[in-house]
């Protein structure tokens, strides 16, 4: 239906699939409806890649005398994993009804955490 058009199409009286529809969609369905299946698959692929990165970082052995800075990547990784796992649940908010774009904010937070994980992970691999 195009970006930003899901709510309009949901309220359109010409829509044959809706009888007094109250726009009960969530972020992932909105993404699918407005941007298409390719965009949704790209998001799922990105989240899957994030899980792979997190698992790789968490499974790497940590020295017993590790400095707090060396533990940062694990903290960020666990936070990112928690947000990725709850993405479907948190995106179930009626995003068009809310003044804050919660699904977008959550996905940006996941991206920022994964960037920190990647930065900390590469830094700890370089340092002895």
PDB file of C-alpha atoms in Angstrom:
ATOM      1  CA  UNK A   1       0.000   0.000   0.000  1.00  0.00           C
ATOM      2  CA  UNK A   2       3.054   2.280   0.161  1.00  0.00           C
ATOM      3  CA  UNK A   3       4.873   3.964   3.039  1.00  0.00           C
ATOM      4  CA  UNK A   4       2.534   5.436   5.630  1.00  0.00           C
ATOM      5  CA  UNK A   5      -0.607   4.183   3.871  1.00  0.00           C
ATOM      6  CA  UNK A   6      -1.520   1.141   5.975  1.00  0.00           C
ATOM      7  CA  UNK A   7      -3.779   3.050   8.367  1.00  0.00           C
ATOM      8  CA  UNK A   8      -5.467   4.905   5.497  1.00  0.00           C
ATOM      9  CA  UNK A   9      -6.150   1.666   3.622  1.00  0.00           C
ATOM     10  CA  UNK A  10      -7.431   0.055   6.826  1.00  0.00           C
ATOM     11  CA  UNK A  11      -9.988   2.845   7.292  1.00  0.00           C
ATOM     12  CA  UNK A  12     -10.985   3.048   3.624  1.00  0.00           C
ATOM     13  CA  UNK A  13     -14.669   2.074   3.292  1.00  0.00           C
ATOM     14  CA  UNK A  14     -13.930   0.656  -0.162  1.00  0.00           C
ATOM     15  CA  UNK A  15     -11.720  -2.010   1.397  1.00  0.00           C
ATOM     16  CA  UNK A  16     -13.731  -5.237   0.989  1.00  0.00           C
ATOM     17  CA  UNK A  17     -11.863  -7.087   3.743  1.00  0.00           C
ATOM     18  CA  UNK A  18     -12.746  -4.726   6.549  1.00  0.00           C
ATOM     19  CA  UNK A  19     -15.960  -4.206   8.445  1.00  0.00           C
ATOM     20  CA  UNK A  20     -15.468  -1.461  11.036  1.00  0.00           C
ATOM     21  CA  UNK A  21     -11.755  -2.223  11.091  1.00  0.00           C
ATOM     22  CA  UNK A  22      -9.922  -0.643  14.015  1.00  0.00           C
ATOM     23  CA  UNK A  23      -6.395  -0.912  12.590  1.00  0.00           C
ATOM     24  CA  UNK A  24      -5.143  -3.741  14.832  1.00  0.00           C
ATOM     25  CA  UNK A  25      -1.801  -4.189  13.074  1.00  0.00           C
ATOM     26  CA  UNK A  26       1.698  -4.302  14.453  1.00  0.00           C
ATOM     27  CA  UNK A  27       5.080  -3.106  13.240  1.00  0.00           C
ATOM     28  CA  UNK A  28       6.090  -6.199  11.284  1.00  0.00           C
ATOM     29  CA  UNK A  29       2.762  -6.380   9.450  1.00  0.00           C
ATOM     30  CA  UNK A  30       2.958  -2.646   8.792  1.00  0.00           C
ATOM     31  CA  UNK A  31       6.428  -3.119   7.312  1.00  0.00           C
ATOM     32  CA  UNK A  32       5.131  -5.951   5.131  1.00  0.00           C
ATOM     33  CA  UNK A  33       2.087  -3.991   3.964  1.00  0.00           C
ATOM     34  CA  UNK A  34       3.855  -0.705   3.310  1.00  0.00           C
ATOM     35  CA  UNK A  35       7.236  -1.832   1.978  1.00  0.00           C
ATOM     36  CA  UNK A  36       6.634  -5.386   0.772  1.00  0.00           C
ATOM     37  CA  UNK A  37       7.849  -8.874   1.464  1.00  0.00           C
ATOM     38  CA  UNK A  38      11.421  -8.113   0.360  1.00  0.00           C
ATOM     39  CA  UNK A  39      11.785  -5.467   3.075  1.00  0.00           C
ATOM     40  CA  UNK A  40      10.343  -7.787   5.698  1.00  0.00           C
ATOM     41  CA  UNK A  41      12.724 -10.563   4.628  1.00  0.00           C
ATOM     42  CA  UNK A  42      15.634  -8.104   4.759  1.00  0.00           C
ATOM     43  CA  UNK A  43      14.672  -7.189   8.326  1.00  0.00           C
ATOM     44  CA  UNK A  44      14.414 -10.848   9.321  1.00  0.00           C
ATOM     45  CA  UNK A  45      17.796 -11.529   7.695  1.00  0.00           C
ATOM     46  CA  UNK A  46      19.358  -8.588   9.532  1.00  0.00           C
ATOM     47  CA  UNK A  47      17.939  -9.744  12.857  1.00  0.00           C
ATOM     48  CA  UNK A  48      19.193 -13.265  12.154  1.00  0.00           C
ATOM     49  CA  UNK A  49      22.658 -11.898  11.360  1.00  0.00           C
ATOM     50  CA  UNK A  50      22.490 -10.003  14.646  1.00  0.00           C
ATOM     51  CA  UNK A  51      21.720 -13.212  16.525  1.00  0.00           C
ATOM     52  CA  UNK A  52      24.673 -14.918  14.808  1.00  0.00           C
ATOM     53  CA  UNK A  53      26.980 -12.055  15.813  1.00  0.00           C
ATOM     54  CA  UNK A  54      25.715 -12.166  19.398  1.00  0.00           C
ATOM     55  CA  UNK A  55      26.155 -15.932  19.659  1.00  0.00           C
ATOM     56  CA  UNK A  56      29.679 -15.694  18.220  1.00  0.00           C
ATOM     57  CA  UNK A  57      30.649 -13.020  20.758  1.00  0.00           C
ATOM     58  CA  UNK A  58      29.078 -14.775  23.743  1.00  0.00           C
ATOM     59  CA  UNK A  59      30.619 -18.166  22.893  1.00  0.00           C
ATOM     60  CA  UNK A  60      34.138 -16.746  22.633  1.00  0.00           C
ATOM     61  CA  UNK A  61      36.160 -17.680  25.744  1.00  0.00           C
ATOM     62  CA  UNK A  62      36.822 -14.824  28.129  1.00  0.00           C
ATOM     63  CA  UNK A  63      40.091 -14.808  30.084  1.00  0.00           C
ATOM     64  CA  UNK A  64      39.750 -15.154  33.859  1.00  0.00           C
ATOM     65  CA  UNK A  65      41.576 -11.859  34.374  1.00  0.00           C
ATOM     66  CA  UNK A  66      39.460  -9.967  31.843  1.00  0.00           C
ATOM     67  CA  UNK A  67      39.179  -6.243  32.346  1.00  0.00           C
ATOM     68  CA  UNK A  68      35.703  -4.660  32.590  1.00  0.00           C
ATOM     69  CA  UNK A  69      36.225  -3.165  29.124  1.00  0.00           C
ATOM     70  CA  UNK A  70      36.653  -6.680  27.742  1.00  0.00           C
ATOM     71  CA  UNK A  71      33.285  -7.639  29.182  1.00  0.00           C
ATOM     72  CA  UNK A  72      31.442  -4.775  27.477  1.00  0.00           C
ATOM     73  CA  UNK A  73      30.829  -6.701  24.283  1.00  0.00           C
ATOM     74  CA  UNK A  74      29.055  -9.460  26.223  1.00  0.00           C
ATOM     75  CA  UNK A  75      26.844  -6.960  28.026  1.00  0.00           C
ATOM     76  CA  UNK A  76      25.889  -5.255  24.780  1.00  0.00           C
ATOM     77  CA  UNK A  77      25.432  -8.645  23.121  1.00  0.00           C
ATOM     78  CA  UNK A  78      23.023  -9.874  25.790  1.00  0.00           C
ATOM     79  CA  UNK A  79      21.031  -6.618  25.591  1.00  0.00           C
ATOM     80  CA  UNK A  80      20.848  -6.867  21.785  1.00  0.00           C
ATOM     81  CA  UNK A  81      19.773 -10.509  21.954  1.00  0.00           C
ATOM     82  CA  UNK A  82      17.033  -9.685  24.451  1.00  0.00           C
ATOM     83  CA  UNK A  83      15.680  -6.935  22.187  1.00  0.00           C
ATOM     84  CA  UNK A  84      15.865  -9.134  19.084  1.00  0.00           C
ATOM     85  CA  UNK A  85      13.985 -11.954  20.807  1.00  0.00           C
ATOM     86  CA  UNK A  86      11.171  -9.664  21.939  1.00  0.00           C
ATOM     87  CA  UNK A  87      10.920  -7.753  18.633  1.00  0.00           C
ATOM     88  CA  UNK A  88       7.708  -9.499  17.514  1.00  0.00           C
ATOM     89  CA  UNK A  89       6.086  -8.901  20.900  1.00  0.00           C
ATOM     90  CA  UNK A  90       7.152  -5.276  21.243  1.00  0.00           C
ATOM     91  CA  UNK A  91       6.273  -4.474  17.650  1.00  0.00           C
ATOM     92  CA  UNK A  92       2.733  -5.669  18.338  1.00  0.00           C
ATOM     93  CA  UNK A  93       1.917  -2.164  19.570  1.00  0.00           C
ATOM     94  CA  UNK A  94      -0.460  -0.314  17.302  1.00  0.00           C
ATOM     95  CA  UNK A  95       2.329   1.752  15.805  1.00  0.00           C
ATOM     96  CA  UNK A  96       0.113   4.069  13.763  1.00  0.00           C
ATOM     97  CA  UNK A  97      -1.928   4.987  16.823  1.00  0.00           C
ATOM     98  CA  UNK A  98       1.065   5.944  18.933  1.00  0.00           C
ATOM     99  CA  UNK A  99       2.750   9.323  18.787  1.00  0.00           C
ATOM    100  CA  UNK A 100       6.122   7.614  19.323  1.00  0.00           C
ATOM    101  CA  UNK A 101       7.336   5.150  16.668  1.00  0.00           C
ATOM    102  CA  UNK A 102       8.163   2.376  19.153  1.00  0.00           C
ATOM    103  CA  UNK A 103       8.990  -0.293  16.577  1.00  0.00           C
ATOM    104  CA  UNK A 104      11.415   2.011  14.795  1.00  0.00           C
ATOM    105  CA  UNK A 105      13.034   3.109  18.063  1.00  0.00           C
ATOM    106  CA  UNK A 106      13.469  -0.506  19.123  1.00  0.00           C
ATOM    107  CA  UNK A 107      15.058  -1.516  15.816  1.00  0.00           C
ATOM    108  CA  UNK A 108      17.419   1.465  15.928  1.00  0.00           C
ATOM    109  CA  UNK A 109      18.376   0.494  19.484  1.00  0.00           C
ATOM    110  CA  UNK A 110      19.122  -3.055  18.309  1.00  0.00           C
ATOM    111  CA  UNK A 111      21.242  -1.679  15.448  1.00  0.00           C
ATOM    112  CA  UNK A 112      23.163   0.585  17.837  1.00  0.00           C
ATOM    113  CA  UNK A 113      23.789  -2.270  20.275  1.00  0.00           C
ATOM    114  CA  UNK A 114      24.973  -4.544  17.469  1.00  0.00           C
ATOM    115  CA  UNK A 115      27.316  -1.808  16.244  1.00  0.00           C
ATOM    116  CA  UNK A 116      28.751  -1.565  19.757  1.00  0.00           C
ATOM    117  CA  UNK A 117      29.082  -5.351  19.906  1.00  0.00           C
ATOM    118  CA  UNK A 118      30.946  -5.375  16.608  1.00  0.00           C
ATOM    119  CA  UNK A 119      33.218  -2.518  17.703  1.00  0.00           C
ATOM    120  CA  UNK A 120      33.982  -4.036  21.117  1.00  0.00           C
ATOM    121  CA  UNK A 121      34.431  -7.471  19.588  1.00  0.00           C
ATOM    122  CA  UNK A 122      36.921  -6.293  16.981  1.00  0.00           C
ATOM    123  CA  UNK A 123      38.765  -4.208  19.583  1.00  0.00           C
ATOM    124  CA  UNK A 124      39.114  -7.186  21.948  1.00  0.00           C
ATOM    125  CA  UNK A 125      40.379  -9.389  19.107  1.00  0.00           C
ATOM    126  CA  UNK A 126      43.146  -6.893  18.304  1.00  0.00           C
ATOM    127  CA  UNK A 127      44.214  -6.241  21.896  1.00  0.00           C
ATOM    128  CA  UNK A 128      46.226  -8.979  23.623  1.00  0.00           C
TER     129      UNK A 128
END
